[in-house]
Amino acid sequence: MTAVTTDVAGADTRRAGRWVYVSAVGLLCAWVLVPLYFLLINTLSSPETVNSFPKPFIPEFDLGSLTFFANFAGMLTALKNSILVAGLTMIMSIVIGAPAGYALSRFDFRGKELFRLLILLTRAFPLPLLALPLAVMFIQTGLDDTVFGLALVHTTLAIPFAVLITFALFSGIPLELEEAAWTLGCTRLTAFSKVVLPLILPGITASAIFAFVISWNEVFAAAVLTIENRTLTAFLLQNLDTSPLHLKFAGGFILVMPALIFIFAVRKYLFAMWGIASR
């Protein structure tokens, strides 16, 4: 009798656990998808529908707001600047972060744990505290209001993630694979390029995606350090404050969708990164 009661209680506990899990996943999906859905509806609706209530559940596919915003003076230039800054940030964060992650994974040296802690502490300083010194330094060096100068700031924000992600990736690759390549005549560089790099390439791609998204969504440094060469986020912050509601939705849609499309296109590399890091 006691065993039967225990089995029933265990089954009820597992059933309750599944319901909690399903509910948590459902709430998380709703938290992410519902705002995106209403953003899509309001972007593809006429201005009259956007300002009406209740909202329709099916978009009207009215492209008037998007067309007007796309033809707004300076928008295409800001979009080009965002792409250039995000691309430079991806390249520089991987070029700097991947060797650091490899060194943390493969070598033992004094202060290794302190170095990892300092990498994390770089995100402990709020960017507004550094805005004035950065602005003064950039003006003195001629990097103010330039795409490259803003990419340097965004790279600083992305490097901690690049280092820690690549560290986890390299730690997931057994050292014995490199040692076997060494015994077959490979140098450390050729062993890395022919054995390790093909295995972690999906993870490197995923790390680059994080750097792209960080740069694409960053607004404070872009608004402070640029005037003429603003990125899309700074451009929206400057121009949409007093704009009509339907144009604000169009601006939000143009800002959100490229990052979502980019992540969706390379989602398999994200899944591959998780598989490598968990080995």
CSV table of C-alpha atoms in Angstrom, one decimal:
chain,number,residue,atom,x,y,z
A,1,MET,CA,0.0,0.0,0.0
A,2,THR,CA,2.8,2.4,0.9
A,3,ALA,CA,4.6,1.7,-2.4
A,4,VAL,CA,1.4,2.4,-4.4
A,5,THR,CA,0.9,5.6,-2.5
A,6,THR,CA,4.5,6.6,-3.2
A,7,ASP,CA,4.1,5.9,-6.9
A,8,VAL,CA,1.0,8.0,-7.1
A,9,ALA,CA,2.6,10.8,-5.3
A,10,GLY,CA,5.6,10.7,-7.6
A,11,ALA,CA,3.4,10.7,-10.7
A,12,ASP,CA,1.5,13.7,-9.4
A,13,THR,CA,4.8,15.5,-8.8
A,14,ARG,CA,6.1,14.8,-12.3
A,15,ARG,CA,2.8,15.9,-13.8
A,16,ALA,CA,2.9,19.1,-11.8
A,17,GLY,CA,6.5,19.7,-12.8
A,18,ARG,CA,5.6,19.3,-16.5
A,19,TRP,CA,2.7,21.8,-16.1
A,20,VAL,CA,5.1,24.3,-14.5
A,21,TYR,CA,7.6,23.7,-17.2
A,22,VAL,CA,5.0,24.1,-20.0
A,23,SER,CA,3.6,27.2,-18.3
A,24,ALA,CA,7.0,28.8,-18.0
A,25,VAL,CA,7.9,28.2,-21.6
A,26,GLY,CA,4.5,29.5,-22.7
A,27,LEU,CA,4.9,32.7,-20.6
A,28,LEU,CA,8.4,33.2,-22.0
A,29,CYS,CA,7.3,32.8,-25.6
A,30,ALA,CA,4.4,35.2,-25.0
A,31,TRP,CA,6.7,37.7,-23.4
A,32,VAL,CA,8.9,37.7,-26.5
A,33,LEU,CA,6.4,37.1,-29.3
A,34,VAL,CA,3.3,39.2,-28.3
A,35,PRO,CA,5.2,42.6,-28.4
A,36,LEU,CA,6.7,41.6,-31.8
A,37,TYR,CA,3.2,40.6,-33.1
A,38,PHE,CA,1.6,43.9,-32.1
A,39,LEU,CA,4.6,45.8,-33.5
A,40,LEU,CA,4.1,44.0,-36.8
A,41,ILE,CA,0.3,44.7,-36.8
A,42,ASN,CA,0.7,48.4,-36.1
A,43,THR,CA,3.5,48.8,-38.7
A,44,LEU,CA,1.5,47.2,-41.4
A,45,SER,CA,-1.7,49.2,-40.6
A,46,SER,CA,-2.9,52.6,-41.7
A,47,PRO,CA,-2.4,55.5,-39.4
A,48,GLU,CA,-6.1,55.6,-38.6
A,49,THR,CA,-6.0,52.0,-37.5
A,50,VAL,CA,-2.9,52.5,-35.4
A,51,ASN,CA,-4.7,55.2,-33.4
A,52,SER,CA,-7.9,53.3,-33.0
A,53,PHE,CA,-9.1,50.8,-30.4
A,54,PRO,CA,-9.5,47.8,-30.3
A,55,LYS,CA,-6.6,46.7,-32.4
A,56,PRO,CA,-7.1,44.2,-35.3
A,57,PHE,CA,-5.5,40.8,-35.0
A,58,ILE,CA,-4.8,40.7,-38.7
A,59,PRO,CA,-2.6,43.4,-40.3
A,60,GLU,CA,-4.0,45.4,-43.2
A,61,PHE,CA,-0.7,45.3,-45.1
A,62,ASP,CA,-0.7,49.0,-45.5
A,63,LEU,CA,2.9,50.0,-46.4
A,64,GLY,CA,2.3,53.7,-46.1
A,65,SER,CA,4.1,54.2,-42.8
A,66,LEU,CA,7.1,52.1,-43.9
A,67,THR,CA,7.4,53.8,-47.3
A,68,PHE,CA,7.3,57.3,-45.7
A,69,PHE,CA,9.9,56.3,-43.1
A,70,ALA,CA,12.2,54.7,-45.6
A,71,ASN,CA,12.1,57.9,-47.7
A,72,PHE,CA,12.7,60.1,-44.6
A,73,ALA,CA,15.9,62.2,-45.1
A,74,GLY,CA,18.9,60.5,-43.5
A,75,MET,CA,17.3,57.2,-42.7
A,76,LEU,CA,19.2,55.2,-45.3
A,77,THR,CA,22.5,56.8,-44.3
A,78,ALA,CA,21.8,55.9,-40.7
A,79,LEU,CA,21.0,52.3,-41.7
A,80,LYS,CA,24.3,52.1,-43.7
A,81,ASN,CA,26.2,53.4,-40.7
A,82,SER,CA,24.6,50.8,-38.4
A,83,ILE,CA,25.6,48.0,-40.7
A,84,LEU,CA,29.2,49.3,-41.0
A,85,VAL,CA,29.6,49.7,-37.3
A,86,ALA,CA,28.1,46.3,-36.5
A,87,GLY,CA,30.3,44.7,-39.1
A,88,LEU,CA,33.5,46.3,-37.8
A,89,THR,CA,32.4,45.3,-34.2
A,90,MET,CA,32.0,41.7,-35.2
A,91,ILE,CA,35.4,41.5,-36.9
A,92,MET,CA,37.3,43.3,-34.1
A,93,SER,CA,35.6,41.5,-31.2
A,94,ILE,CA,36.4,38.1,-32.7
A,95,VAL,CA,40.0,39.1,-33.7
A,96,ILE,CA,40.7,40.2,-30.2
A,97,GLY,CA,38.4,37.9,-28.2
A,98,ALA,CA,39.1,34.6,-29.8
A,99,PRO,CA,42.9,34.6,-29.0
A,100,ALA,CA,42.1,35.6,-25.5
A,101,GLY,CA,39.6,32.8,-25.1
A,102,TYR,CA,42.1,30.3,-26.5
A,103,ALA,CA,44.8,31.5,-24.1
A,104,LEU,CA,42.5,31.2,-21.1
A,105,SER,CA,41.5,27.7,-22.2
A,106,ARG,CA,44.9,26.2,-23.1
A,107,PHE,CA,47.5,27.9,-20.9
A,108,ASP,CA,48.0,28.2,-17.2
A,109,PHE,CA,49.6,31.4,-16.0
A,110,ARG,CA,49.7,33.5,-12.9
A,111,GLY,CA,46.6,35.7,-12.5
A,112,LYS,CA,44.4,33.6,-14.9
A,113,GLU,CA,41.3,33.7,-12.7
A,114,LEU,CA,41.9,37.4,-11.9
A,115,PHE,CA,42.0,38.1,-15.6
A,116,ARG,CA,38.7,36.3,-16.2
A,117,LEU,CA,37.2,38.3,-13.3
A,118,LEU,CA,38.5,41.6,-14.8
A,119,ILE,CA,36.9,40.7,-18.1
A,120,LEU,CA,33.6,40.5,-16.4
A,121,LEU,CA,34.2,43.6,-14.4
A,122,THR,CA,34.5,45.6,-17.6
A,123,ARG,CA,30.7,45.4,-17.9
A,124,ALA,CA,30.3,46.7,-14.3
A,125,PHE,CA,31.0,50.3,-15.3
A,126,PRO,CA,27.9,52.0,-16.8
A,127,LEU,CA,28.5,53.6,-20.1
A,128,PRO,CA,27.1,57.0,-19.1
A,129,LEU,CA,30.0,57.3,-16.6
A,130,LEU,CA,32.5,56.9,-19.4
A,131,ALA,CA,30.6,59.1,-21.9
A,132,LEU,CA,32.3,62.4,-21.1
A,133,PRO,CA,35.9,61.0,-20.9
A,134,LEU,CA,35.3,59.1,-24.2
A,135,ALA,CA,33.9,62.2,-25.9
A,136,VAL,CA,36.9,64.3,-24.9
A,137,MET,CA,39.4,61.6,-25.9
A,138,PHE,CA,37.7,61.0,-29.2
A,139,ILE,CA,37.7,64.7,-30.0
A,140,GLN,CA,41.4,65.0,-29.2
A,141,THR,CA,42.2,62.0,-31.4
A,142,GLY,CA,39.9,62.8,-34.2
A,143,LEU,CA,37.7,59.7,-33.8
A,144,ASP,CA,34.6,61.7,-32.8
A,145,ASP,CA,31.6,61.3,-35.2
A,146,THR,CA,33.3,58.5,-37.1
A,147,VAL,CA,32.1,55.0,-37.9
A,148,PHE,CA,35.4,53.5,-36.8
A,149,GLY,CA,35.4,55.4,-33.4
A,150,LEU,CA,31.9,54.1,-32.6
A,151,ALA,CA,32.9,50.6,-33.6
A,152,LEU,CA,35.8,50.8,-31.1
A,153,VAL,CA,33.3,51.6,-28.3
A,154,HIS,CA,31.0,48.8,-29.3
A,155,THR,CA,33.9,46.4,-29.6
A,156,THR,CA,34.8,47.2,-26.0
A,157,LEU,CA,31.2,46.3,-25.0
A,158,ALA,CA,31.3,43.0,-27.0
A,159,ILE,CA,34.8,41.7,-26.1
A,160,PRO,CA,33.8,40.3,-22.7
A,161,PHE,CA,31.1,38.2,-24.3
A,162,ALA,CA,33.5,37.1,-27.1
A,163,VAL,CA,36.2,36.1,-24.7
A,164,LEU,CA,33.9,34.1,-22.4
A,165,ILE,CA,32.0,32.4,-25.3
A,166,THR,CA,35.2,31.4,-27.1
A,167,PHE,CA,36.7,30.3,-23.8
A,168,ALA,CA,33.8,27.9,-23.3
A,169,LEU,CA,34.2,26.7,-26.9
A,170,PHE,CA,37.9,26.0,-26.7
A,171,SER,CA,37.4,24.3,-23.3
A,172,GLY,CA,34.9,21.9,-25.0
A,173,ILE,CA,37.5,20.8,-27.5
A,174,PRO,CA,39.8,18.1,-26.0
A,175,LEU,CA,43.5,19.0,-25.9
A,176,GLU,CA,44.3,15.5,-27.0
A,177,LEU,CA,43.1,16.4,-30.5
A,178,GLU,CA,45.8,19.1,-30.8
A,179,GLU,CA,48.4,16.8,-29.2
A,180,ALA,CA,47.6,14.1,-31.7
A,181,ALA,CA,48.1,16.6,-34.5
A,182,TRP,CA,51.4,17.7,-33.0
A,183,THR,CA,52.7,14.1,-33.0
A,184,LEU,CA,51.8,13.9,-36.7
A,185,GLY,CA,54.1,16.9,-37.5
A,186,CYS,CA,51.7,19.8,-37.2
A,187,THR,CA,52.8,23.0,-35.4
A,188,ARG,CA,50.6,24.6,-32.9
A,189,LEU,CA,49.3,27.0,-35.5
A,190,THR,CA,48.6,24.4,-38.1
A,191,ALA,CA,47.0,22.1,-35.5
A,192,PHE,CA,44.7,25.0,-34.5
A,193,SER,CA,43.8,25.9,-38.1
A,194,LYS,CA,43.2,22.3,-39.3
A,195,VAL,CA,41.8,20.6,-36.2
A,196,VAL,CA,40.4,23.1,-33.7
A,197,LEU,CA,39.1,25.9,-36.0
A,198,PRO,CA,36.8,23.8,-38.1
A,199,LEU,CA,35.2,22.4,-34.9
A,200,ILE,CA,34.6,25.7,-33.3
A,201,LEU,CA,33.7,27.7,-36.4
A,202,PRO,CA,29.9,27.5,-35.7
A,203,GLY,CA,30.6,28.8,-32.2
A,204,ILE,CA,32.8,31.6,-33.5
A,205,THR,CA,29.9,32.6,-35.8
A,206,ALA,CA,27.5,32.6,-32.9
A,207,SER,CA,29.9,34.8,-30.9
A,208,ALA,CA,30.0,37.2,-33.9
A,209,ILE,CA,26.2,37.3,-33.9
A,210,PHE,CA,26.2,38.4,-30.3
A,211,ALA,CA,28.7,41.2,-31.1
A,212,PHE,CA,26.5,42.3,-34.1
A,213,VAL,CA,23.3,42.4,-32.0
A,214,ILE,CA,25.1,44.4,-29.2
A,215,SER,CA,26.3,46.9,-31.7
A,216,TRP,CA,23.1,47.1,-33.6
A,217,ASN,CA,21.0,47.8,-30.5
A,218,GLU,CA,23.4,50.2,-28.7
A,219,VAL,CA,22.1,53.7,-28.6
A,220,PHE,CA,23.8,55.7,-25.8
A,221,ALA,CA,27.3,55.8,-27.2
A,222,ALA,CA,26.0,56.3,-30.7
A,223,ALA,CA,23.9,59.3,-29.6
A,224,VAL,CA,26.7,60.9,-27.6
A,225,LEU,CA,29.7,60.3,-29.9
A,226,THR,CA,28.1,61.0,-33.3
A,227,ILE,CA,26.4,64.0,-34.8
A,228,GLU,CA,26.5,63.6,-38.6
A,229,ASN,CA,27.2,59.9,-38.8
A,230,ARG,CA,24.5,58.6,-36.5
A,231,THR,CA,23.5,55.0,-36.5
A,232,LEU,CA,19.9,53.9,-36.9
A,233,THR,CA,19.2,53.7,-33.2
A,234,ALA,CA,20.6,57.2,-32.5
A,235,PHE,CA,18.7,58.5,-35.6
A,236,LEU,CA,15.5,57.1,-34.3
A,237,LEU,CA,16.1,58.5,-30.8
A,238,GLN,CA,16.7,61.9,-32.4
A,239,ASN,CA,13.8,62.1,-34.8
A,240,LEU,CA,11.0,59.9,-33.5
A,241,ASP,CA,10.5,61.7,-30.2
A,242,THR,CA,7.9,64.0,-31.6
A,243,SER,CA,6.8,61.8,-34.5
A,244,PRO,CA,3.3,60.4,-35.0
A,245,LEU,CA,2.6,57.0,-33.4
A,246,HIS,CA,2.5,55.1,-36.6
A,247,LEU,CA,5.9,56.4,-37.6
A,248,LYS,CA,7.3,55.3,-34.2
A,249,PHE,CA,6.0,51.8,-34.9
A,250,ALA,CA,7.6,51.8,-38.4
A,251,GLY,CA,10.9,52.9,-36.9
A,252,GLY,CA,10.8,50.2,-34.3
A,253,PHE,CA,10.0,47.6,-36.9
A,254,ILE,CA,13.0,48.7,-39.1
A,255,LEU,CA,15.2,48.5,-36.1
A,256,VAL,CA,14.1,45.1,-34.8
A,257,MET,CA,13.6,43.1,-37.9
A,258,PRO,CA,17.2,43.0,-39.4
A,259,ALA,CA,18.6,41.6,-36.1
A,260,LEU,CA,15.8,39.0,-35.9
A,261,ILE,CA,16.4,38.0,-39.6
A,262,PHE,CA,20.1,37.8,-39.0
A,263,ILE,CA,19.8,35.6,-35.9
A,264,PHE,CA,17.2,33.3,-37.6
A,265,ALA,CA,19.4,32.9,-40.7
A,266,VAL,CA,22.3,31.6,-38.5
A,267,ARG,CA,20.3,29.8,-35.8
A,268,LYS,CA,22.0,26.5,-36.6
A,269,TYR,CA,25.3,28.0,-35.6
A,270,LEU,CA,23.8,29.0,-32.3
A,271,PHE,CA,22.6,25.5,-31.6
A,272,ALA,CA,26.0,24.1,-32.7
A,273,MET,CA,27.8,26.5,-30.3
A,274,TRP,CA,25.7,25.2,-27.4
A,275,GLY,CA,26.6,21.6,-28.3
A,276,ILE,CA,30.3,22.3,-28.4
A,277,ALA,CA,30.3,24.3,-25.2
A,278,SER,CA,28.5,21.5,-23.3
A,279,ARG,CA,30.9,18.7,-24.2
